Structures are given as C-alpha cells and as structure tokens.
Amino acid sequence: MSEGPEVTLPLDGWHRAQGARMVEFAGYSMPIQYEGIIAEHRWTRASAGLFDVSHMGQLIVAGAEAEKGLESLLPADLAILKDGRLRYSLLLNDEGGIVDDLMATRRGDHFYVVVNGATKAGDIAYLEERLPRGVVLDHMKEQALLALQGPKAVDVLARLAPGVERLGFMTGGAFTLGGAPVWISRSGYTGEDGFEISLPSGRAEAIAELLAGQEEVKPIGLGARDSLRLEAGLPLYGHDLDPETTPIEADLGFAISKRRRAEGGFAGWHRIFREIEEGPVRRRVGLAVEGGQPVREGAAVVDSDGDEVGKVTSGGFSPMLEAPIAMAYVPAASAEPGTEIRLVQRGKIFQAKVALMPFVPHRYHRKGAA
Amino acid sequence: MTVYYTEEHEWISVQGDIVFVELPEAGRQVSKGGEAAVVESVKAASDVFAPVDGEVTEPNSALGDDPSLVNTDPEGEGWFFKLRLSDPSQLQGLMDADSYKAFADSQ
C-alpha cells in the first residue's frame, strides 16, 4: 500500500455529508459504510444501492492495433465483441498469472477498459510496455464511476436516463443523466441486476445527489460491496487473484474464449493450455463454514495431518444466508462440492464444506431470459 | 450497581454489526489487558480485553443465539462473561460512567 497521503476523490465531501465512515483504500479515502454493512447489504439485494467506485482506473485503448494488442495480453475473443458489448477479462503475465481482472468494452473505434484501483498504475505501466507502438493508452482521470445495483436499479435509472432499460446484461451505451453525457453499462459486482455509470468528475456530486435522492436508493459503502461480491462468488483482485495465480486455478476458465483456447497467442498461454488439459494443482472454491464464526483471509486449509495445503483468500459473514462463507484455494482433488475441508485460524480448527458458487443466485438481466 | 469502563472501547465503534462472539469458558483465568473474547463483524474480528484479572465464572450463552445483543443491549443482555476478581483493588483503575463519558468525548 502507498505510504503517501490519501488522495481525495470527487465525491469525498458528499460521502462525509451522508455520514459515511471513511477509510484508506487503494491510496484513496473511501466510504467503508454509512448506516451499517448488514443494512446496506440487504438494501442492495432488496432495492437499489449506489456505490462510488471512482478509485477504479478507466482507460481508453485506441489505434488500429488496439484489438490485436489487447488480445496478446487478454484471453478474451475481442474480434467477435460487438460494439457496445463488454467482457470480463484478465490481464496476464508470461507465466499465466493474473496481473489484474478487468472489464473491456468495444466502444466505436476504441476499447474502454475498467481496471482495479489498487493496480491501475501497474496495469498502465504493463500495458504501455507491452502494447504495440501506435496503440494509444489514455487514463481518463477526469471521469468518475458510480454503480447502481439491485432489483430496483432499472426502475430508478430508466426514470432518469430513458432507454437504459433496453440494455441487456454486459452491454452499454451513451446516455444523458442529470444533463451530463455519461456511459452506462448493465453490469456490476454484486450479483444483482444493475448498472455502472462513467461520468465527468465535475458532475459527480450532482448526479450522486440525483440518484441517492430517489426513494429506492441508498448509498452503500465498500464494506457491503465486499460482502455482496463474496456472496456472488466474485473474486477480489489482490485477495483471491494475484500474479502467481492462473485463470484455471482461479476457476475463471469461462474468461478464456473458445477461439483463444484453440489458437492461444496470449501471455502465459502455454501454462494455461497445460492446466486446461491436465487440470490445475489447486483451485479456488467456495466454502460453507460450520458454526457461526467467520473464517477470514489468511486462515490455513489443512489436511488430516494438520499440514497446510491451501489458504482462505476471502472470508466473512453472509447477511443473506446468516452464516459464514469463504473463498479458498484447495488441492484440486478436494475441489468437488460437498468435500469436507478443515481450516485453522488463530490455532482453532474449523470445519467447512466446498460449496457451489454463487452462494446467493445471480439475478442478471440476460436478454432472451424471462 | 456501579458500571465500570476501560479505555479499550474502540471495538464497538469500529466493528459495527456483531455477527459472532467467541467467549472464554468458565474456569479460564484472564488477565488485565489480555485477550478474553473475540467479536466478529461481517468484515473483521477484534479482541475484547479483560478489564481486570480474574477467573471466568460464566460466559453469556445468550450471545451464541443472538450475538447482536452486543449491539442492541451492550450494558444489559449483551454482557460477555462474569468474572471472579483476583484483585478487587484493580477496579479503582477503571472509570465510572461520568469519567468514561468525559474520556469518550475527549477521543
């Protein structure tokens, strides 16, 4: 983590005025909670939550070779990605390790890429080093990013930006919101239907005020963002994913498109191809932890002799299941749902079972689905 | 009954909603300032320190069924454990309600 002073984001004063408790995160001062994590979590699943994720990096990758350049580092099939559509993908190193996870959208003649806040400086350096000459990378520091998530997000946003209701999951478009030009995609990090809104920083406060002023909406802090994504089975970079972990180990094989699997040609392909063929040594799984006590990141997965064979990478309490849940890396032979797993935290043994993820069903708005 | 307070109060504001409490068993010796219990929120775990030396005589089993009592009734049903004091004079080092309020306001 950075040692320097915390940097202020466009909505800093607004969060404080809403009664947020602020903490340092990714070098920024960010709201961890307003009224309380459990209340905010349940509100998001029942209605609509407004998240400020302006710490994330919003990048433009442009130029004739942008698609080819990105395909050399991401395992996504960008060639078949239609205009206005986005993909979850992974920035890879030459060993097949995950440098970051991201969302890439084809937007006219360029790609719009959203990366994690804590990793954006490293990502930019890596992309600048690896993308071919002629590909232009622009970090849009003047853009803020909001997410509106939950079953009522569509009602709220359709009222303020008509037309967004026609977006399907993982598609986006240009809209006007509160008089400002914005880019809205139907995507998010909670497992709920919802939207992510890229907007000019100078308009962030007015738009946050407009959205939070709708009766279905409350502001939600990073605490509930984390518990929501954990229930949704979504990995958090720097915790569940890192440069030593491959997409196959991380159970993110879906992010490796069919054509890319067959053709390869992206960083780390040889190792990833081998793991697809032979299976990985370890795998990310969900755990349902017995008893009521949460098991946290860093707890050890142990075998019957008590030897460490894996690690818990995220753990907490599920407000919807009212039980402790976790993500962990376990030996591949122990990754089947229902397998008994033994954990050790602060000298105490916990029993857990491998659980299917998501822990709480996704409710994305997929076109063609009911 | 006089209620005594320590300066180690920060967990209650930092933690938020309590989802689990790990309590010491009856008979366990605890020492002033040492770990005696653990409170868990959605996000993190924090130690609760013993205010004085003593032997735990009864953990509050009601917290097993409803850990949120720590939030909703911290000075009533949400108690952690009862202690038999080893050194009653240690109570002199704690604060009563008025001094605690003055201390908390100064933080």
Coordinates of C-alpha atoms in Angstrom, one line a residue:
Chain A
M1 CA 0.0 0.0 0.0
S2 CA 1.1 3.5 -0.6
E3 CA 2.7 5.5 2.2
G4 CA 1.8 8.8 0.8
P5 CA -1.2 11.0 1.8
E6 CA -4.6 9.8 0.8
V7 CA -5.9 11.2 -2.4
T8 CA -9.3 12.8 -2.4
L9 CA -11.9 11.5 -4.9
P10 CA -14.7 13.7 -6.5
L11 CA -17.3 12.6 -4.0
D12 CA -15.3 12.8 -0.8
G13 CA -17.2 15.7 0.6
W14 CA -20.5 14.2 -0.5
H15 CA -19.8 10.9 1.3
R16 CA -18.9 12.7 4.5
A17 CA -22.1 14.8 4.3
Q18 CA -24.0 11.5 4.0
G19 CA -22.5 10.3 7.3
A20 CA -20.0 7.8 5.8
R21 CA -17.1 6.5 7.8
M22 CA -14.1 6.9 5.6
V23 CA -11.1 4.6 5.4
E24 CA -7.9 4.5 3.3
F25 CA -8.3 2.1 0.3
A26 CA -6.1 1.8 -2.7
G27 CA -4.5 5.1 -1.7
Y28 CA -7.8 6.9 -1.6
S29 CA -10.1 7.9 1.2
M30 CA -13.2 5.9 0.6
P31 CA -16.5 5.3 2.4
I32 CA -16.5 1.9 4.2
Q33 CA -20.1 2.2 5.5
Y34 CA -22.9 4.6 6.1
E35 CA -25.6 3.1 8.3
G36 CA -24.0 -0.3 8.7
I37 CA -22.8 -3.1 6.4
I38 CA -25.7 -5.6 7.0
A39 CA -28.4 -3.0 6.5
E40 CA -26.6 -1.7 3.3
H41 CA -26.1 -5.2 2.0
R42 CA -29.8 -6.2 2.4
W43 CA -31.0 -2.9 1.0
T44 CA -28.9 -3.5 -2.2
R45 CA -30.4 -7.1 -2.6
A46 CA -34.0 -5.7 -1.9
S47 CA -34.0 -2.3 -3.6
A48 CA -31.0 -0.3 -5.1
G49 CA -27.6 0.7 -3.8
L50 CA -25.4 3.5 -5.0
F51 CA -21.7 2.7 -5.0
D52 CA -18.9 5.2 -5.7
V53 CA -16.1 3.3 -7.4
S54 CA -14.2 6.3 -8.8
H55 CA -10.9 4.9 -7.5
M56 CA -11.0 2.3 -10.3
G57 CA -9.0 3.0 -13.4
Q58 CA -10.9 4.0 -16.6
L59 CA -8.7 3.6 -19.7
I60 CA -9.1 4.1 -23.4
V61 CA -7.1 1.8 -25.7
A62 CA -7.2 3.2 -29.2
G63 CA -5.5 2.7 -32.5
A64 CA -5.6 0.3 -35.5
E65 CA -3.8 -2.4 -33.5
A66 CA -5.7 -2.0 -30.2
E67 CA -7.7 -5.2 -30.6
K68 CA -4.6 -7.3 -31.6
G69 CA -2.5 -5.7 -28.8
L70 CA -5.1 -6.4 -26.1
E71 CA -5.6 -9.9 -27.4
S72 CA -1.9 -10.5 -26.8
L73 CA -2.4 -9.9 -23.1
L74 CA -6.1 -10.9 -22.5
P75 CA -7.6 -14.4 -23.2
A76 CA -10.8 -12.8 -24.5
D77 CA -12.1 -13.1 -28.1
L78 CA -12.2 -9.3 -28.8
A79 CA -12.6 -9.9 -32.5
I80 CA -16.2 -11.1 -32.1
L81 CA -17.0 -8.5 -29.4
K82 CA -19.7 -6.3 -31.0
D83 CA -19.9 -2.5 -30.5
G84 CA -21.3 -1.6 -27.1
R85 CA -20.6 -5.0 -25.6
L86 CA -18.3 -5.8 -22.7
R87 CA -16.4 -8.8 -21.5
Y88 CA -14.9 -9.7 -18.1
S89 CA -11.3 -10.5 -18.8
L90 CA -7.9 -10.9 -17.2
L91 CA -4.6 -9.1 -17.8
L92 CA -2.0 -11.9 -17.9
N93 CA 1.8 -12.2 -17.4
D94 CA 4.0 -14.5 -19.3
E95 CA 3.7 -17.2 -16.7
G96 CA -0.1 -17.2 -17.0
G97 CA -0.5 -15.3 -13.7
I98 CA -3.2 -12.7 -13.3
V99 CA -1.9 -9.1 -13.3
D100 CA -5.4 -7.8 -12.9
D101 CA -9.1 -8.5 -13.7
L102 CA -11.0 -6.0 -15.8
M103 CA -14.0 -5.2 -18.0
A104 CA -13.3 -4.4 -21.6
T105 CA -16.0 -2.7 -23.8
R106 CA -15.8 -2.2 -27.5
R107 CA -16.9 1.4 -27.9
G108 CA -16.8 2.6 -31.5
D109 CA -13.2 2.8 -32.7
H110 CA -11.6 2.1 -29.3
F111 CA -11.8 -0.1 -26.2
Y112 CA -13.0 1.2 -22.9
V113 CA -11.3 -0.8 -20.1
V114 CA -12.0 -0.6 -16.4
V115 CA -9.3 -1.9 -14.0
N116 CA -8.9 -2.1 -10.3
G117 CA -8.0 1.0 -8.3
A118 CA -5.1 -0.6 -6.3
T119 CA -3.5 -2.0 -9.5
K120 CA -4.2 0.7 -12.1
A121 CA -0.7 2.3 -12.0
G122 CA 0.9 -1.1 -12.5
D123 CA -1.5 -2.0 -15.2
I124 CA -0.9 1.2 -17.2
A125 CA 2.9 0.6 -17.0
Y126 CA 2.5 -3.0 -18.1
L127 CA 0.2 -2.1 -21.0
E128 CA 2.4 0.7 -22.1
E129 CA 5.4 -1.7 -22.2
R130 CA 3.6 -4.5 -24.0
L131 CA 1.1 -2.9 -26.3
P132 CA 2.4 -2.3 -29.9
R133 CA 3.6 1.1 -31.0
G134 CA 0.7 3.1 -32.4
V135 CA -1.7 1.9 -29.8
V136 CA -2.7 4.9 -27.7
L137 CA -3.5 4.4 -24.0
D138 CA -5.4 7.2 -22.2
H139 CA -6.1 7.1 -18.5
M140 CA -9.4 9.1 -18.1
K141 CA -8.6 10.7 -14.8
E142 CA -11.3 13.2 -15.2
Q143 CA -14.1 10.6 -15.2
A144 CA -15.8 9.4 -12.0
L145 CA -17.5 5.9 -11.8
L146 CA -20.7 5.1 -10.0
A147 CA -22.6 1.8 -9.7
L148 CA -26.3 1.4 -9.1
Q149 CA -27.1 -2.1 -8.1
G150 CA -30.1 -4.1 -7.1
P151 CA -33.5 -5.2 -8.4
K152 CA -34.9 -1.7 -8.5
A153 CA -31.9 -0.1 -10.2
V154 CA -33.5 -0.4 -13.6
D155 CA -36.7 1.4 -12.4
V156 CA -34.6 4.2 -11.0
L157 CA -32.3 4.7 -13.9
A158 CA -35.0 4.3 -16.6
R159 CA -36.7 7.2 -15.0
L160 CA -33.6 9.4 -15.2
A161 CA -32.0 8.1 -18.3
P162 CA -34.7 6.6 -20.5
G163 CA -33.6 3.8 -22.7
V164 CA -31.2 2.1 -20.2
E165 CA -34.0 -0.5 -19.6
R166 CA -33.3 -1.8 -23.1
L167 CA -29.7 -2.7 -22.3
G168 CA -29.0 -6.4 -21.7
F169 CA -26.5 -7.7 -19.2
M170 CA -23.0 -6.9 -20.4
T171 CA -24.0 -4.2 -22.9
G172 CA -23.6 -0.5 -22.7
G173 CA -24.3 2.8 -24.4
A174 CA -24.1 6.6 -24.3
F175 CA -26.9 8.4 -22.4
T176 CA -27.7 11.7 -20.8
L177 CA -28.1 11.7 -17.0
G178 CA -28.8 14.8 -15.0
G179 CA -27.8 16.8 -18.0
A180 CA -24.4 15.2 -18.3
P181 CA -23.1 12.9 -21.0
V182 CA -22.5 9.5 -19.4
W183 CA -21.6 6.0 -20.5
I184 CA -23.9 3.4 -18.9
S185 CA -23.4 -0.4 -18.9
R186 CA -25.6 -3.1 -17.5
S187 CA -23.0 -4.8 -15.3
G188 CA -21.7 -4.8 -11.7
Y189 CA -20.1 -6.6 -8.8
T190 CA -22.9 -7.6 -6.6
G191 CA -24.6 -10.5 -8.5
E192 CA -27.7 -8.3 -8.9
D193 CA -29.1 -6.6 -11.9
G194 CA -27.7 -3.1 -12.1
F195 CA -25.6 -0.5 -13.9
E196 CA -22.2 1.1 -13.9
I197 CA -22.1 4.8 -14.9
S198 CA -19.0 6.6 -16.1
L199 CA -19.5 10.3 -15.8
P200 CA -17.5 13.6 -15.8
S201 CA -16.0 14.2 -12.3
G202 CA -17.3 17.8 -12.2
R203 CA -20.9 16.4 -12.4
A204 CA -20.3 13.5 -9.9
E205 CA -21.8 15.3 -6.9
A206 CA -24.9 16.5 -8.7
I207 CA -25.5 13.0 -10.2
A208 CA -24.9 11.2 -6.9
E209 CA -27.3 13.6 -5.3
L210 CA -29.9 12.9 -8.0
L211 CA -29.6 9.1 -7.7
A212 CA -29.4 9.0 -3.9
G213 CA -32.5 11.3 -3.8
Q214 CA -34.6 8.5 -5.4
E215 CA -36.7 6.7 -2.8
E216 CA -35.4 3.3 -3.9
V217 CA -31.7 4.3 -3.5
K218 CA -29.3 4.4 -0.5
P219 CA -25.5 5.0 -0.7
I220 CA -23.6 1.8 0.0
G221 CA -20.0 1.6 1.3
L222 CA -17.1 -0.7 0.5
G223 CA -17.9 -3.0 3.4
A224 CA -21.2 -4.1 1.8
R225 CA -19.6 -4.1 -1.6
D226 CA -17.2 -6.7 -0.3
S227 CA -19.9 -8.9 1.4
L228 CA -22.1 -8.7 -1.7
R229 CA -19.4 -9.8 -4.1
L230 CA -18.4 -12.6 -1.8
E231 CA -22.0 -13.9 -1.7
A232 CA -22.0 -13.6 -5.5
G233 CA -18.8 -15.7 -5.7
L234 CA -16.9 -13.0 -7.5
P235 CA -13.2 -12.9 -6.8
L236 CA -11.4 -9.7 -5.5
Y237 CA -8.1 -8.9 -7.0
G238 CA -5.2 -8.8 -4.5
H239 CA -7.0 -11.3 -2.3
D240 CA -8.5 -14.1 -4.4
L241 CA -6.4 -13.3 -7.5
D242 CA -2.7 -12.4 -7.9
P243 CA 0.2 -12.6 -10.3
E244 CA 1.1 -16.2 -9.1
T245 CA -2.5 -17.5 -9.8
T246 CA -3.7 -18.6 -13.2
P247 CA -7.2 -18.3 -14.6
I248 CA -7.7 -22.0 -14.4
E249 CA -6.6 -22.2 -10.7
A250 CA -9.0 -19.3 -10.1
D251 CA -11.9 -21.2 -11.7
L252 CA -12.2 -18.4 -14.3
G253 CA -11.9 -20.6 -17.3
F254 CA -15.1 -19.0 -18.7
A255 CA -13.0 -15.9 -19.4
I256 CA -10.9 -17.8 -21.9
S257 CA -12.9 -17.7 -25.1
K258 CA -13.3 -20.7 -27.4
R259 CA -11.2 -19.3 -30.2
R260 CA -8.4 -18.2 -27.8
R261 CA -8.4 -21.7 -26.3
A262 CA -7.8 -23.2 -29.7
E263 CA -5.4 -20.7 -31.0
G264 CA -3.6 -19.4 -27.9
G265 CA -1.3 -16.5 -28.7
F266 CA -1.8 -14.6 -25.4
A267 CA 0.6 -14.2 -22.5
G268 CA 1.0 -17.3 -20.4
W269 CA -0.9 -19.4 -22.9
H270 CA 1.4 -22.5 -22.6
R271 CA 0.9 -22.9 -18.9
I272 CA -2.8 -22.2 -19.1
F273 CA -3.2 -24.6 -22.0
R274 CA -1.4 -27.3 -19.9
E275 CA -3.7 -26.6 -17.0
I276 CA -6.8 -26.9 -19.2
E277 CA -5.6 -30.2 -20.5
E278 CA -4.2 -31.7 -17.2
G279 CA -6.1 -29.8 -14.6
P280 CA -4.5 -27.4 -12.1
V281 CA -2.8 -28.4 -8.9
R282 CA -5.1 -26.2 -6.8
R283 CA -8.4 -24.5 -7.4
R284 CA -10.5 -21.6 -6.0
V285 CA -13.6 -22.9 -4.3
G286 CA -16.4 -21.5 -2.2
L287 CA -16.7 -22.8 1.4
A288 CA -19.7 -23.0 3.7
V289 CA -18.1 -22.8 7.2
E290 CA -19.8 -24.7 10.0
G291 CA -20.7 -23.0 13.2
G292 CA -21.3 -19.3 13.4
Q293 CA -17.8 -17.9 13.5
P294 CA -16.4 -16.3 10.3
V295 CA -13.1 -17.6 8.9
R296 CA -11.0 -14.8 7.4
E297 CA -8.5 -14.3 4.7
G298 CA -5.2 -15.9 5.7
A299 CA -6.6 -18.9 7.5
A300 CA -4.9 -22.1 6.5
V301 CA -6.5 -25.1 4.7
V302 CA -5.0 -28.2 6.4
D303 CA -5.0 -31.9 5.6
S304 CA -5.8 -34.7 8.0
D305 CA -2.2 -34.5 9.3
G306 CA -2.6 -30.8 10.0
D307 CA -0.2 -29.8 7.3
E308 CA -1.1 -26.6 5.3
V309 CA -2.3 -27.4 1.8
G310 CA -4.2 -24.2 0.9
K311 CA -5.3 -20.8 2.0
V312 CA -8.5 -18.9 2.7
T313 CA -8.4 -15.8 0.4
S314 CA -11.7 -14.1 1.4
G315 CA -14.0 -14.8 4.3
G316 CA -16.8 -13.2 6.1
F317 CA -20.4 -13.5 7.2
S318 CA -23.2 -13.7 4.6
P319 CA -26.0 -11.4 5.6
M320 CA -28.4 -13.3 3.3
L321 CA -27.5 -16.8 4.5
E322 CA -26.8 -15.6 8.0
A323 CA -23.8 -17.9 8.0
P324 CA -20.0 -17.7 7.5
I325 CA -18.8 -18.2 3.9
A326 CA -15.4 -18.0 2.4
M327 CA -13.3 -18.5 -0.8
A328 CA -10.2 -20.6 -0.6
Y329 CA -7.6 -22.3 -2.7
V330 CA -7.7 -26.1 -2.0
P331 CA -5.9 -29.0 -3.7
A332 CA -7.7 -29.9 -6.9
A333 CA -8.6 -33.3 -5.5
S334 CA -10.6 -31.6 -2.8
A335 CA -12.4 -29.1 -5.0
E336 CA -15.6 -31.1 -5.6
P337 CA -18.7 -29.6 -4.0
G338 CA -19.5 -31.3 -0.7
T339 CA -15.9 -32.1 0.1
E340 CA -15.0 -31.7 3.8
I341 CA -12.3 -29.1 4.3
R342 CA -10.5 -28.4 7.6
L343 CA -9.4 -24.8 8.4
V344 CA -7.1 -23.4 11.1
Q345 CA -7.5 -19.8 12.3
R346 CA -5.6 -18.5 15.3
G347 CA -4.9 -22.0 16.5
K348 CA -8.6 -23.1 16.3
I349 CA -9.9 -25.7 13.9
F350 CA -13.0 -25.0 11.8
Q351 CA -14.9 -27.5 9.6
A352 CA -16.2 -26.4 6.2
K353 CA -17.6 -27.9 3.1
V354 CA -16.9 -27.0 -0.5
A355 CA -20.0 -25.1 -1.8
L356 CA -21.2 -24.2 -5.2
M357 CA -20.8 -20.5 -6.1
P358 CA -22.5 -18.1 -6.2
F359 CA -23.6 -18.6 -2.6
V360 CA -26.6 -16.4 -3.5
P361 CA -28.0 -16.7 -7.0
H362 CA -27.2 -14.1 -9.6
R363 CA -30.1 -12.1 -10.9
Y364 CA -28.5 -10.6 -14.0
H365 CA -30.8 -9.2 -16.8
R366 CA -30.0 -11.5 -19.7
K367 CA -31.7 -10.7 -22.9
G368 CA -33.9 -13.6 -24.0
A369 CA -34.3 -14.8 -20.5
A370 CA -37.6 -14.3 -18.7
Chain B
M1 CA -24.7 -1.4 40.7
T2 CA -21.8 0.7 39.5
V3 CA -20.8 0.2 35.9
Y4 CA -17.0 0.4 35.2
Y5 CA -15.4 1.2 31.9
T6 CA -12.0 0.8 30.4
E7 CA -10.2 2.8 27.8
E8 CA -10.4 -0.1 25.4
H9 CA -13.7 0.8 23.9
E10 CA -12.8 1.3 20.3
W11 CA -14.1 -2.1 19.0
I12 CA -17.7 -1.2 19.5
S13 CA -17.4 1.8 17.1
V14 CA -15.1 0.1 14.7
Q15 CA -16.9 -3.2 14.4
G16 CA -20.5 -2.3 13.6
D17 CA -22.9 -5.2 13.5
I18 CA -21.7 -8.1 15.6
V19 CA -22.4 -11.5 14.0
F20 CA -20.5 -13.8 16.3
V21 CA -18.9 -13.7 19.8
E22 CA -16.2 -16.2 20.9
L23 CA -16.4 -16.4 24.7
P24 CA -14.0 -17.8 27.3
E25 CA -15.1 -21.0 29.1
A26 CA -16.0 -21.0 32.7
G27 CA -12.8 -21.6 34.8
R28 CA -10.5 -19.8 32.4
Q29 CA -8.1 -17.3 34.0
V30 CA -7.9 -14.0 32.3
S31 CA -5.5 -11.2 33.0
K32 CA -6.0 -7.4 32.8
G33 CA -5.4 -6.2 29.3
G34 CA -5.2 -9.8 27.9
E35 CA -7.4 -11.3 25.3
A36 CA -10.6 -12.7 26.8
A37 CA -13.2 -12.8 23.9
V38 CA -13.4 -12.2 20.2
V39 CA -16.2 -10.2 18.5
E40 CA -16.7 -10.7 14.8
S41 CA -18.5 -8.4 12.4
V42 CA -19.2 -9.0 8.7
K43 CA -15.8 -7.7 7.9
A44 CA -13.4 -8.3 10.7
A45 CA -12.6 -9.9 14.0
S46 CA -11.5 -7.9 17.1
D47 CA -10.2 -9.0 20.5
V48 CA -12.1 -8.0 23.6
F49 CA -9.7 -7.5 26.5
A50 CA -10.3 -8.4 30.1
P51 CA -10.6 -5.2 32.2
V52 CA -9.2 -6.9 35.4
D53 CA -7.5 -10.2 36.5
G54 CA -9.9 -13.0 37.4
E55 CA -11.5 -16.3 36.7
V56 CA -14.4 -16.6 34.3
T57 CA -17.4 -18.0 36.2
E58 CA -20.0 -17.8 33.4
P59 CA -19.9 -16.9 29.7
N60 CA -23.1 -15.4 28.4
S61 CA -24.6 -18.2 26.4
A62 CA -27.4 -15.9 25.1
L63 CA -24.7 -14.4 22.7
G64 CA -24.5 -17.8 21.0
D65 CA -28.1 -17.5 19.8
D66 CA -28.1 -13.7 19.3
P67 CA -24.7 -12.0 19.0
S68 CA -26.4 -8.8 18.0
L69 CA -27.3 -8.3 21.7
V70 CA -23.8 -6.8 22.0
N71 CA -25.1 -4.0 19.7
T72 CA -28.6 -3.7 20.9
D73 CA -28.1 -4.0 24.7
P74 CA -24.4 -3.7 25.5
E75 CA -24.9 -2.9 29.1
G76 CA -27.8 -5.4 29.7
E77 CA -28.4 -8.7 27.9
G78 CA -25.3 -8.2 25.8
W79 CA -22.8 -8.9 28.6
F80 CA -19.8 -11.1 27.7
F81 CA -18.9 -13.0 30.9
K82 CA -18.8 -12.9 34.6
L83 CA -15.5 -12.8 36.4
R84 CA -14.4 -13.6 40.0
L85 CA -11.9 -10.9 40.7
S86 CA -8.4 -11.8 41.7
D87 CA -7.7 -8.3 42.9
P88 CA -10.7 -6.2 43.7
S89 CA -8.4 -3.1 44.0
Q90 CA -8.0 -3.2 40.2
L91 CA -11.5 -1.7 40.0
Q92 CA -10.0 1.5 41.2
G93 CA -8.2 1.8 37.9
L94 CA -11.4 1.7 35.9
M95 CA -13.7 4.6 35.1
D96 CA -17.3 5.2 36.3
A97 CA -19.9 6.3 33.8
D98 CA -19.2 10.0 34.2
S99 CA -15.4 9.7 33.8
Y100 CA -16.0 7.3 30.9
K101 CA -18.2 9.9 29.2
A102 CA -15.6 12.6 29.7
F103 CA -12.9 10.2 28.3
A104 CA -15.0 9.2 25.3
D105 CA -15.8 12.8 24.5
S106 CA -12.1 13.6 24.6
Q107 CA -11.2 10.9 22.0

